[in-house]
Amino acid sequence: GGYPYATSSVVGYVVGSLATEIVGSFRLLGDVSGLPALVFLVPSMLSAVTVMAWSRNELGEVWGAPPGDDDDGGGSGAAGE
């Protein structure tokens, strides 16, 4: 029950926020002023939601696969196959 995707996106947000603070505080990327938080927030939130969808076998539903398409993205991705 509950809201698994909302929960996973909040966890991803927290992880991204922590990464932003750590990188900014310790100057791990050099002396960068105004480090954009979205560099860390977007990938961490998308990763958290993707992992949740994969664990629930719902990748196609989350990422907009056409109805009836049973491929969960595990193929080679080459056109014409």
PDB file of N, CA, C and O in Angstrom:
ATOM      1  N   GLY A   1       0.816  -1.187   0.000  1.00  0.00           N
ATOM      2  CA  GLY A   1       0.000   0.000   0.000  1.00  0.00           C
ATOM      3  C   GLY A   1       0.857   1.247   0.000  1.00  0.00           C
ATOM      4  O   GLY A   1       2.029   1.237  -0.328  1.00  0.00           O
ATOM      5  N   GLY A   2       0.234   2.319   0.343  1.00  0.00           N
ATOM      6  CA  GLY A   2       0.941   3.586   0.416  1.00  0.00           C
ATOM      7  C   GLY A   2       1.169   4.202  -0.946  1.00  0.00           C
ATOM      8  O   GLY A   2       0.440   3.934  -1.901  1.00  0.00           O
ATOM      9  N   TYR A   3       2.175   5.012  -1.021  1.00  0.00           N
ATOM     10  CA  TYR A   3       2.503   5.736  -2.239  1.00  0.00           C
ATOM     11  C   TYR A   3       3.964   5.469  -2.586  1.00  0.00           C
ATOM     12  O   TYR A   3       4.839   6.288  -2.293  1.00  0.00           O
ATOM     13  N   PRO A   4       4.258   4.330  -3.217  1.00  0.00           N
ATOM     14  CA  PRO A   4       5.655   3.946  -3.428  1.00  0.00           C
ATOM     15  C   PRO A   4       6.440   4.915  -4.308  1.00  0.00           C
ATOM     16  O   PRO A   4       7.612   5.176  -4.053  1.00  0.00           O
ATOM     17  N   TYR A   5       5.809   5.489  -5.316  1.00  0.00           N
ATOM     18  CA  TYR A   5       6.543   6.380  -6.210  1.00  0.00           C
ATOM     19  C   TYR A   5       6.775   7.743  -5.571  1.00  0.00           C
ATOM     20  O   TYR A   5       7.819   8.355  -5.775  1.00  0.00           O
ATOM     21  N   ALA A   6       5.824   8.211  -4.797  1.00  0.00           N
ATOM     22  CA  ALA A   6       6.021   9.465  -4.072  1.00  0.00           C
ATOM     23  C   ALA A   6       7.128   9.299  -3.037  1.00  0.00           C
ATOM     24  O   ALA A   6       8.006  10.158  -2.903  1.00  0.00           O
ATOM     25  N   THR A   7       7.097   8.178  -2.345  1.00  0.00           N
ATOM     26  CA  THR A   7       8.122   7.917  -1.335  1.00  0.00           C
ATOM     27  C   THR A   7       9.501   7.816  -1.978  1.00  0.00           C
ATOM     28  O   THR A   7      10.475   8.406  -1.473  1.00  0.00           O
ATOM     29  N   SER A   8       9.598   7.099  -3.089  1.00  0.00           N
ATOM     30  CA  SER A   8      10.905   6.949  -3.730  1.00  0.00           C
ATOM     31  C   SER A   8      11.404   8.274  -4.288  1.00  0.00           C
ATOM     32  O   SER A   8      12.604   8.558  -4.239  1.00  0.00           O
ATOM     33  N   SER A   9      10.512   9.121  -4.792  1.00  0.00           N
ATOM     34  CA  SER A   9      10.963  10.414  -5.303  1.00  0.00           C
ATOM     35  C   SER A   9      11.424  11.327  -4.177  1.00  0.00           C
ATOM     36  O   SER A   9      12.393  12.080  -4.339  1.00  0.00           O
ATOM     37  N   VAL A  10      10.783  11.245  -3.008  1.00  0.00           N
ATOM     38  CA  VAL A  10      11.234  12.037  -1.862  1.00  0.00           C
ATOM     39  C   VAL A  10      12.599  11.543  -1.386  1.00  0.00           C
ATOM     40  O   VAL A  10      13.486  12.345  -1.066  1.00  0.00           O
ATOM     41  N   VAL A  11      12.783  10.228  -1.365  1.00  0.00           N
ATOM     42  CA  VAL A  11      14.096   9.677  -0.999  1.00  0.00           C
ATOM     43  C   VAL A  11      15.153  10.148  -1.993  1.00  0.00           C
ATOM     44  O   VAL A  11      16.253  10.558  -1.601  1.00  0.00           O
ATOM     45  N   GLY A  12      14.831  10.122  -3.279  1.00  0.00           N
ATOM     46  CA  GLY A  12      15.761  10.609  -4.295  1.00  0.00           C
ATOM     47  C   GLY A  12      16.069  12.085  -4.123  1.00  0.00           C
ATOM     48  O   GLY A  12      17.216  12.515  -4.300  1.00  0.00           O
ATOM     49  N   TYR A  13      15.073  12.865  -3.736  1.00  0.00           N
ATOM     50  CA  TYR A  13      15.281  14.300  -3.499  1.00  0.00           C
ATOM     51  C   TYR A  13      16.240  14.523  -2.332  1.00  0.00           C
ATOM     52  O   TYR A  13      17.140  15.361  -2.404  1.00  0.00           O
ATOM     53  N   VAL A  14      16.035  13.764  -1.261  1.00  0.00           N
ATOM     54  CA  VAL A  14      16.908  13.893  -0.088  1.00  0.00           C
ATOM     55  C   VAL A  14      18.339  13.505  -0.445  1.00  0.00           C
ATOM     56  O   VAL A  14      19.296  14.203  -0.079  1.00  0.00           O
ATOM     57  N   VAL A  15      18.498  12.401  -1.177  1.00  0.00           N
ATOM     58  CA  VAL A  15      19.838  11.966  -1.589  1.00  0.00           C
ATOM     59  C   VAL A  15      20.485  13.033  -2.482  1.00  0.00           C
ATOM     60  O   VAL A  15      21.665  13.375  -2.307  1.00  0.00           O
ATOM     61  N   GLY A  16      19.740  13.581  -3.421  1.00  0.00           N
ATOM     62  CA  GLY A  16      20.267  14.629  -4.289  1.00  0.00           C
ATOM     63  C   GLY A  16      20.630  15.890  -3.522  1.00  0.00           C
ATOM     64  O   GLY A  16      21.633  16.543  -3.808  1.00  0.00           O
ATOM     65  N   SER A  17      19.808  16.245  -2.546  1.00  0.00           N
ATOM     66  CA  SER A  17      20.102  17.417  -1.719  1.00  0.00           C
ATOM     67  C   SER A  17      21.371  17.209  -0.907  1.00  0.00           C
ATOM     68  O   SER A  17      22.208  18.119  -0.791  1.00  0.00           O
ATOM     69  N   LEU A  18      21.509  16.026  -0.335  1.00  0.00           N
ATOM     70  CA  LEU A  18      22.724  15.719   0.419  1.00  0.00           C
ATOM     71  C   LEU A  18      23.953  15.761  -0.485  1.00  0.00           C
ATOM     72  O   LEU A  18      24.999  16.295  -0.095  1.00  0.00           O
ATOM     73  N   ALA A  19      23.830  15.210  -1.677  1.00  0.00           N
ATOM     74  CA  ALA A  19      24.955  15.232  -2.619  1.00  0.00           C
ATOM     75  C   ALA A  19      25.327  16.666  -2.971  1.00  0.00           C
ATOM     76  O   ALA A  19      26.515  17.011  -3.040  1.00  0.00           O
ATOM     77  N   THR A  20      24.324  17.516  -3.175  1.00  0.00           N
ATOM     78  CA  THR A  20      24.587  18.916  -3.492  1.00  0.00           C
ATOM     79  C   THR A  20      25.333  19.596  -2.349  1.00  0.00           C
ATOM     80  O   THR A  20      26.308  20.325  -2.572  1.00  0.00           O
ATOM     81  N   GLU A  21      24.871  19.358  -1.121  1.00  0.00           N
ATOM     82  CA  GLU A  21      25.519  19.969   0.044  1.00  0.00           C
ATOM     83  C   GLU A  21      26.948  19.464   0.231  1.00  0.00           C
ATOM     84  O   GLU A  21      27.855  20.238   0.524  1.00  0.00           O
ATOM     85  N   ILE A  22      27.135  18.164   0.071  1.00  0.00           N
ATOM     86  CA  ILE A  22      28.472  17.581   0.263  1.00  0.00           C
ATOM     87  C   ILE A  22      29.446  18.108  -0.782  1.00  0.00           C
ATOM     88  O   ILE A  22      30.548  18.546  -0.466  1.00  0.00           O
ATOM     89  N   VAL A  23      29.032  18.092  -2.033  1.00  0.00           N
ATOM     90  CA  VAL A  23      29.915  18.552  -3.109  1.00  0.00           C
ATOM     91  C   VAL A  23      30.201  20.047  -2.957  1.00  0.00           C
ATOM     92  O   VAL A  23      31.337  20.491  -3.131  1.00  0.00           O
ATOM     93  N   GLY A  24      29.178  20.815  -2.597  1.00  0.00           N
ATOM     94  CA  GLY A  24      29.372  22.251  -2.426  1.00  0.00           C
ATOM     95  C   GLY A  24      30.215  22.588  -1.211  1.00  0.00           C
ATOM     96  O   GLY A  24      31.073  23.479  -1.259  1.00  0.00           O
ATOM     97  N   SER A  25      29.998  21.882  -0.109  1.00  0.00           N
ATOM     98  CA  SER A  25      30.716  22.174   1.139  1.00  0.00           C
ATOM     99  C   SER A  25      32.192  21.829   1.055  1.00  0.00           C
ATOM    100  O   SER A  25      33.040  22.553   1.574  1.00  0.00           O
ATOM    101  N   PHE A  26      32.495  20.705   0.442  1.00  0.00           N
ATOM    102  CA  PHE A  26      33.884  20.255   0.380  1.00  0.00           C
ATOM    103  C   PHE A  26      34.577  20.649  -0.921  1.00  0.00           C
ATOM    104  O   PHE A  26      35.700  20.237  -1.173  1.00  0.00           O
ATOM    105  N   ARG A  27      33.874  21.418  -1.761  1.00  0.00           N
ATOM    106  CA  ARG A  27      34.434  21.899  -3.040  1.00  0.00           C
ATOM    107  C   ARG A  27      35.027  20.746  -3.855  1.00  0.00           C
ATOM    108  O   ARG A  27      36.151  20.840  -4.357  1.00  0.00           O
ATOM    109  N   LEU A  28      34.265  19.674  -3.964  1.00  0.00           N
ATOM    110  CA  LEU A  28      34.751  18.493  -4.682  1.00  0.00           C
ATOM    111  C   LEU A  28      34.851  18.710  -6.188  1.00  0.00           C
ATOM    112  O   LEU A  28      35.546  17.970  -6.869  1.00  0.00           O
ATOM    113  N   LEU A  29      34.166  19.710  -6.691  1.00  0.00           N
ATOM    114  CA  LEU A  29      34.240  20.023  -8.124  1.00  0.00           C
ATOM    115  C   LEU A  29      35.050  21.283  -8.369  1.00  0.00           C
ATOM    116  O   LEU A  29      34.922  21.931  -9.401  1.00  0.00           O
ATOM    117  N   GLY A  30      35.888  21.643  -7.422  1.00  0.00           N
ATOM    118  CA  GLY A  30      36.682  22.859  -7.548  1.00  0.00           C
ATOM    119  C   GLY A  30      35.943  24.031  -6.943  1.00  0.00           C
ATOM    120  O   GLY A  30      34.958  23.871  -6.230  1.00  0.00           O
ATOM    121  N   ASP A  31      36.403  25.215  -7.256  1.00  0.00           N
ATOM    122  CA  ASP A  31      35.802  26.430  -6.716  1.00  0.00           C
ATOM    123  C   ASP A  31      34.669  26.886  -7.634  1.00  0.00           C
ATOM    124  O   ASP A  31      34.812  27.844  -8.388  1.00  0.00           O
ATOM    125  N   VAL A  32      33.558  26.161  -7.579  1.00  0.00           N
ATOM    126  CA  VAL A  32      32.408  26.455  -8.429  1.00  0.00           C
ATOM    127  C   VAL A  32      31.413  27.263  -7.601  1.00  0.00           C
ATOM    128  O   VAL A  32      30.920  26.794  -6.589  1.00  0.00           O
ATOM    129  N   SER A  33      31.137  28.477  -8.057  1.00  0.00           N
ATOM    130  CA  SER A  33      30.154  29.279  -7.334  1.00  0.00           C
ATOM    131  C   SER A  33      28.779  29.043  -7.942  1.00  0.00           C
ATOM    132  O   SER A  33      28.624  28.942  -9.160  1.00  0.00           O
ATOM    133  N   GLY A  34      27.791  28.947  -7.095  1.00  0.00           N
ATOM    134  CA  GLY A  34      26.424  28.752  -7.567  1.00  0.00           C
ATOM    135  C   GLY A  34      26.204  27.393  -8.205  1.00  0.00           C
ATOM    136  O   GLY A  34      25.626  27.293  -9.279  1.00  0.00           O
ATOM    137  N   LEU A  35      26.664  26.348  -7.560  1.00  0.00           N
ATOM    138  CA  LEU A  35      26.498  24.993  -8.085  1.00  0.00           C
ATOM    139  C   LEU A  35      25.008  24.691  -8.271  1.00  0.00           C
ATOM    140  O   LEU A  35      24.236  24.795  -7.316  1.00  0.00           O
ATOM    141  N   PRO A  36      24.579  24.373  -9.468  1.00  0.00           N
ATOM    142  CA  PRO A  36      23.154  24.121  -9.687  1.00  0.00           C
ATOM    143  C   PRO A  36      22.703  22.805  -9.032  1.00  0.00           C
ATOM    144  O   PRO A  36      23.231  21.732  -9.325  1.00  0.00           O
ATOM    145  N   ALA A  37      21.757  22.920  -8.143  1.00  0.00           N
ATOM    146  CA  ALA A  37      21.264  21.752  -7.412  1.00  0.00           C
ATOM    147  C   ALA A  37      20.613  20.738  -8.347  1.00  0.00           C
ATOM    148  O   ALA A  37      20.633  19.538  -8.075  1.00  0.00           O
ATOM    149  N   LEU A  38      20.044  21.208  -9.463  1.00  0.00           N
ATOM    150  CA  LEU A  38      19.362  20.292 -10.369  1.00  0.00           C
ATOM    151  C   LEU A  38      20.307  19.278 -10.995  1.00  0.00           C
ATOM    152  O   LEU A  38      19.872  18.218 -11.441  1.00  0.00           O
ATOM    153  N   VAL A  39      21.601  19.585 -11.002  1.00  0.00           N
ATOM    154  CA  VAL A  39      22.589  18.633 -11.519  1.00  0.00           C
ATOM    155  C   VAL A  39      22.543  17.341 -10.699  1.00  0.00           C
ATOM    156  O   VAL A  39      22.794  16.259 -11.216  1.00  0.00           O
ATOM    157  N   PHE A  40      22.201  17.459  -9.432  1.00  0.00           N
ATOM    158  CA  PHE A  40      22.131  16.291  -8.560  1.00  0.00           C
ATOM    159  C   PHE A  40      20.688  15.847  -8.307  1.00  0.00           C
ATOM    160  O   PHE A  40      20.425  14.655  -8.180  1.00  0.00           O
ATOM    161  N   LEU A  41      19.761  16.787  -8.208  1.00  0.00           N
ATOM    162  CA  LEU A  41      18.381  16.440  -7.860  1.00  0.00           C
ATOM    163  C   LEU A  41      17.681  15.632  -8.948  1.00  0.00           C
ATOM    164  O   LEU A  41      17.034  14.620  -8.653  1.00  0.00           O
ATOM    165  N   VAL A  42      17.793  16.068 -10.187  1.00  0.00           N
ATOM    166  CA  VAL A  42      17.075  15.388 -11.273  1.00  0.00           C
ATOM    167  C   VAL A  42      17.544  13.940 -11.451  1.00  0.00           C
ATOM    168  O   VAL A  42      16.721  13.020 -11.443  1.00  0.00           O
ATOM    169  N   PRO A  43      18.854  13.688 -11.582  1.00  0.00           N
ATOM    170  CA  PRO A  43      19.273  12.287 -11.741  1.00  0.00           C
ATOM    171  C   PRO A  43      18.943  11.415 -10.536  1.00  0.00           C
ATOM    172  O   PRO A  43      18.559  10.254 -10.694  1.00  0.00           O
ATOM    173  N   SER A  44      19.051  11.958  -9.320  1.00  0.00           N
ATOM    174  CA  SER A  44      18.774  11.127  -8.151  1.00  0.00           C
ATOM    175  C   SER A  44      17.290  10.797  -8.044  1.00  0.00           C
ATOM    176  O   SER A  44      16.918   9.671  -7.698  1.00  0.00           O
ATOM    177  N   MET A  45      16.425  11.753  -8.369  1.00  0.00           N
ATOM    178  CA  MET A  45      14.984  11.475  -8.311  1.00  0.00           C
ATOM    179  C   MET A  45      14.563  10.520  -9.427  1.00  0.00           C
ATOM    180  O   MET A  45      13.786   9.585  -9.188  1.00  0.00           O
ATOM    181  N   LEU A  46      15.073  10.735 -10.641  1.00  0.00           N
ATOM    182  CA  LEU A  46      14.732   9.830 -11.742  1.00  0.00           C
ATOM    183  C   LEU A  46      15.246   8.417 -11.480  1.00  0.00           C
ATOM    184  O   LEU A  46      14.563   7.436 -11.784  1.00  0.00           O
ATOM    185  N   SER A  47      16.434   8.323 -10.907  1.00  0.00           N
ATOM    186  CA  SER A  47      16.991   7.008 -10.585  1.00  0.00           C
ATOM    187  C   SER A  47      16.148   6.293  -9.537  1.00  0.00           C
ATOM    188  O   SER A  47      15.874   5.096  -9.662  1.00  0.00           O
ATOM    189  N   ALA A  48      15.725   7.018  -8.519  1.00  0.00           N
ATOM    190  CA  ALA A  48      14.923   6.404  -7.456  1.00  0.00           C
ATOM    191  C   ALA A  48      13.588   5.897  -7.996  1.00  0.00           C
ATOM    192  O   ALA A  48      13.158   4.779  -7.676  1.00  0.00           O
ATOM    193  N   VAL A  49      12.943   6.700  -8.832  1.00  0.00           N
ATOM    194  CA  VAL A  49      11.659   6.279  -9.408  1.00  0.00           C
ATOM    195  C   VAL A  49      11.857   5.110 -10.368  1.00  0.00           C
ATOM    196  O   VAL A  49      11.065   4.161 -10.391  1.00  0.00           O
ATOM    197  N   THR A  50      12.938   5.120 -11.148  1.00  0.00           N
ATOM    198  CA  THR A  50      13.217   4.028 -12.088  1.00  0.00           C
ATOM    199  C   THR A  50      13.482   2.726 -11.347  1.00  0.00           C
ATOM    200  O   THR A  50      12.985   1.668 -11.741  1.00  0.00           O
ATOM    201  N   VAL A  51      14.254   2.790 -10.276  1.00  0.00           N
ATOM    202  CA  VAL A  51      14.527   1.583  -9.487  1.00  0.00           C
ATOM    203  C   VAL A  51      13.234   1.061  -8.871  1.00  0.00           C
ATOM    204  O   VAL A  51      12.995  -0.158  -8.852  1.00  0.00           O
ATOM    205  N   MET A  52      12.372   1.942  -8.386  1.00  0.00           N
ATOM    206  CA  MET A  52      11.089   1.511  -7.820  1.00  0.00           C
ATOM    207  C   MET A  52      10.241   0.838  -8.895  1.00  0.00           C
ATOM    208  O   MET A  52       9.651  -0.226  -8.664  1.00  0.00           O
ATOM    209  N   ALA A  53      10.172   1.429 -10.079  1.00  0.00           N
ATOM    210  CA  ALA A  53       9.396   0.839 -11.173  1.00  0.00           C
ATOM    211  C   ALA A  53       9.958  -0.508 -11.581  1.00  0.00           C
ATOM    212  O   ALA A  53       9.204  -1.456 -11.826  1.00  0.00           O
ATOM    213  N   TRP A  54      11.275  -0.612 -11.641  1.00  0.00           N
ATOM    214  CA  TRP A  54      11.909  -1.887 -12.003  1.00  0.00           C
ATOM    215  C   TRP A  54      11.611  -2.949 -10.954  1.00  0.00           C
ATOM    216  O   TRP A  54      11.291  -4.091 -11.300  1.00  0.00           O
ATOM    217  N   SER A  55      11.683  -2.585  -9.679  1.00  0.00           N
ATOM    218  CA  SER A  55      11.443  -3.561  -8.617  1.00  0.00           C
ATOM    219  C   SER A  55       9.991  -4.032  -8.600  1.00  0.00           C
ATOM    220  O   SER A  55       9.698  -5.131  -8.159  1.00  0.00           O
ATOM    221  N   ARG A  56       9.084  -3.199  -9.091  1.00  0.00           N
ATOM    222  CA  ARG A  56       7.658  -3.562  -9.148  1.00  0.00           C
ATOM    223  C   ARG A  56       7.262  -4.102 -10.526  1.00  0.00           C
ATOM    224  O   ARG A  56       6.099  -4.352 -10.785  1.00  0.00           O
ATOM    225  N   ASN A  57       8.254  -4.248 -11.426  1.00  0.00           N
ATOM    226  CA  ASN A  57       8.023  -4.719 -12.798  1.00  0.00           C
ATOM    227  C   ASN A  57       7.016  -3.818 -13.529  1.00  0.00           C
ATOM    228  O   ASN A  57       6.127  -4.294 -14.213  1.00  0.00           O
ATOM    229  N   GLU A  58       7.179  -2.494 -13.357  1.00  0.00           N
ATOM    230  CA  GLU A  58       6.279  -1.526 -13.972  1.00  0.00           C
ATOM    231  C   GLU A  58       7.019  -0.485 -14.812  1.00  0.00           C
ATOM    232  O   GLU A  58       6.524   0.614 -15.028  1.00  0.00           O
ATOM    233  N   LEU A  59       8.193  -0.845 -15.309  1.00  0.00           N
ATOM    234  CA  LEU A  59       8.972   0.117 -16.090  1.00  0.00           C
ATOM    235  C   LEU A  59       8.203   0.641 -17.304  1.00  0.00           C
ATOM    236  O   LEU A  59       8.219   1.832 -17.581  1.00  0.00           O
ATOM    237  N   GLY A  60       7.550  -0.254 -18.007  1.00  0.00           N
ATOM    238  CA  GLY A  60       6.804   0.157 -19.195  1.00  0.00           C
ATOM    239  C   GLY A  60       5.686   1.123 -18.866  1.00  0.00           C
ATOM    240  O   GLY A  60       5.442   2.087 -19.598  1.00  0.00           O
ATOM    241  N   GLU A  61       5.003   0.900 -17.769  1.00  0.00           N
ATOM    242  CA  GLU A  61       3.905   1.781 -17.366  1.00  0.00           C
ATOM    243  C   GLU A  61       4.434   3.148 -16.944  1.00  0.00           C
ATOM    244  O   GLU A  61       3.859   4.184 -17.275  1.00  0.00           O
ATOM    245  N   VAL A  62       5.519   3.166 -16.219  1.00  0.00           N
ATOM    246  CA  VAL A  62       6.066   4.424 -15.723  1.00  0.00           C
ATOM    247  C   VAL A  62       6.658   5.250 -16.850  1.00  0.00           C
ATOM    248  O   VAL A  62       6.470   6.459 -16.915  1.00  0.00           O
ATOM    249  N   TRP A  63       7.358   4.600 -17.768  1.00  0.00           N
ATOM    250  CA  TRP A  63       8.042   5.333 -18.823  1.00  0.00           C
ATOM    251  C   TRP A  63       7.254   5.392 -20.123  1.00  0.00           C
ATOM    252  O   TRP A  63       7.796   5.720 -21.169  1.00  0.00           O
ATOM    253  N   GLY A  64       5.967   5.064 -20.092  1.00  0.00           N
ATOM    254  CA  GLY A  64       5.093   5.322 -21.217  1.00  0.00           C
ATOM    255  C   GLY A  64       5.178   4.369 -22.380  1.00  0.00           C
ATOM    256  O   GLY A  64       5.063   4.790 -23.516  1.00  0.00           O
ATOM    257  N   ALA A  65       5.376   3.088 -22.120  1.00  0.00           N
ATOM    258  CA  ALA A  65       5.348   2.110 -23.206  1.00  0.00           C
ATOM    259  C   ALA A  65       3.925   2.026 -23.753  1.00  0.00           C
ATOM    260  O   ALA A  65       2.956   2.152 -23.007  1.00  0.00           O
ATOM    261  N   PRO A  66       3.786   1.820 -25.048  1.00  0.00           N
ATOM    262  CA  PRO A  66       2.438   1.694 -25.615  1.00  0.00           C
ATOM    263  C   PRO A  66       1.698   0.513 -24.993  1.00  0.00           C
ATOM    264  O   PRO A  66       2.318  -0.486 -24.628  1.00  0.00           O
ATOM    265  N   PRO A  67       0.374   0.621 -24.843  1.00  0.00           N
ATOM    266  CA  PRO A  67      -0.400  -0.497 -24.283  1.00  0.00           C
ATOM    267  C   PRO A  67      -0.176  -1.775 -25.081  1.00  0.00           C
ATOM    268  O   PRO A  67      -0.118  -1.752 -26.307  1.00  0.00           O
ATOM    269  N   GLY A  68      -0.002  -2.873 -24.389  1.00  0.00           N
ATOM    270  CA  GLY A  68       0.208  -4.159 -25.028  1.00  0.00           C
ATOM    271  C   GLY A  68       1.660  -4.455 -25.317  1.00  0.00           C
ATOM    272  O   GLY A  68       2.001  -5.550 -25.743  1.00  0.00           O
ATOM    273  N   ASP A  69       2.535  -3.494 -25.115  1.00  0.00           N
ATOM    274  CA  ASP A  69       3.972  -3.709 -25.328  1.00  0.00           C
ATOM    275  C   ASP A  69       4.543  -4.326 -24.066  1.00  0.00           C
ATOM    276  O   ASP A  69       4.667  -3.675 -23.046  1.00  0.00           O
ATOM    277  N   ASP A  70       4.894  -5.605 -24.144  1.00  0.00           N
ATOM    278  CA  ASP A  70       5.377  -6.322 -22.964  1.00  0.00           C
ATOM    279  C   ASP A  70       6.863  -6.155 -22.741  1.00  0.00           C
ATOM    280  O   ASP A  70       7.401  -6.604 -21.752  1.00  0.00           O
ATOM    281  N   ASP A  71       7.568  -5.498 -23.678  1.00  0.00           N
ATOM    282  CA  ASP A  71       9.004  -5.304 -23.529  1.00  0.00           C
ATOM    283  C   ASP A  71       9.258  -4.255 -22.457  1.00  0.00           C
ATOM    284  O   ASP A  71       8.775  -3.139 -22.532  1.00  0.00           O
ATOM    285  N   ASP A  72      10.035  -4.624 -21.427  1.00  0.00           N
ATOM    286  CA  ASP A  72      10.305  -3.690 -20.331  1.00  0.00           C
ATOM    287  C   ASP A  72      11.586  -2.910 -20.567  1.00  0.00           C
ATOM    288  O   ASP A  72      12.145  -2.324 -19.637  1.00  0.00           O
ATOM    289  N   GLY A  73      12.062  -2.866 -21.787  1.00  0.00           N
ATOM    290  CA  GLY A  73      13.258  -2.093 -22.099  1.00  0.00           C
ATOM    291  C   GLY A  73      14.526  -2.917 -22.000  1.00  0.00           C
ATOM    292  O   GLY A  73      15.603  -2.368 -22.045  1.00  0.00           O
ATOM    293  N   GLY A  74      14.413  -4.236 -21.873  1.00  0.00           N
ATOM    294  CA  GLY A  74      15.596  -5.070 -21.694  1.00  0.00           C
ATOM    295  C   GLY A  74      16.268  -5.482 -22.981  1.00  0.00           C
ATOM    296  O   GLY A  74      17.288  -6.116 -22.959  1.00  0.00           O
ATOM    297  N   GLY A  75      15.718  -5.070 -24.133  1.00  0.00           N
ATOM    298  CA  GLY A  75      16.308  -5.465 -25.407  1.00  0.00           C
ATOM    299  C   GLY A  75      17.495  -4.601 -25.774  1.00  0.00           C
ATOM    300  O   GLY A  75      17.951  -3.763 -25.026  1.00  0.00           O
ATOM    301  N   SER A  76      17.997  -4.829 -26.985  1.00  0.00           N
ATOM    302  CA  SER A  76      19.180  -4.109 -27.436  1.00  0.00           C
ATOM    303  C   SER A  76      18.855  -2.670 -27.841  1.00  0.00           C
ATOM    304  O   SER A  76      19.732  -1.834 -27.899  1.00  0.00           O
ATOM    305  N   GLY A  77      17.604  -2.412 -28.163  1.00  0.00           N
ATOM    306  CA  GLY A  77      17.212  -1.075 -28.550  1.00  0.00           C
ATOM    307  C   GLY A  77      17.476  -0.746 -29.998  1.00  0.00           C
ATOM    308  O   GLY A  77      17.245   0.360 -30.438  1.00  0.00           O
ATOM    309  N   ALA A  78      17.990  -1.702 -30.768  1.00  0.00           N
ATOM    310  CA  ALA A  78      18.274  -1.452 -32.170  1.00  0.00           C
ATOM    311  C   ALA A  78      16.964  -1.410 -32.967  1.00  0.00           C
ATOM    312  O   ALA A  78      16.057  -2.169 -32.714  1.00  0.00           O
ATOM    313  N   ALA A  79      16.906  -0.509 -33.911  1.00  0.00           N
ATOM    314  CA  ALA A  79      15.698  -0.378 -34.718  1.00  0.00           C
ATOM    315  C   ALA A  79      15.544  -1.584 -35.633  1.00  0.00           C
ATOM    316  O   ALA A  79      16.508  -2.140 -36.124  1.00  0.00           O
ATOM    317  N   GLY A  80      14.284  -1.967 -35.847  1.00  0.00           N
ATOM    318  CA  GLY A  80      14.001  -3.038 -36.786  1.00  0.00           C
ATOM    319  C   GLY A  80      14.095  -4.426 -36.208  1.00  0.00           C
ATOM    320  O   GLY A  80      14.034  -5.401 -36.941  1.00  0.00           O
ATOM    321  N   GLU A  81      14.241  -4.556 -34.930  1.00  0.00           N
ATOM    322  CA  GLU A  81      14.317  -5.904 -34.348  1.00  0.00           C
ATOM    323  C   GLU A  81      12.960  -6.325 -33.830  1.00  0.00           C
ATOM    324  O   GLU A  81      12.200  -5.581 -33.347  1.00  0.00           O
TER     325      GLU A  81
END
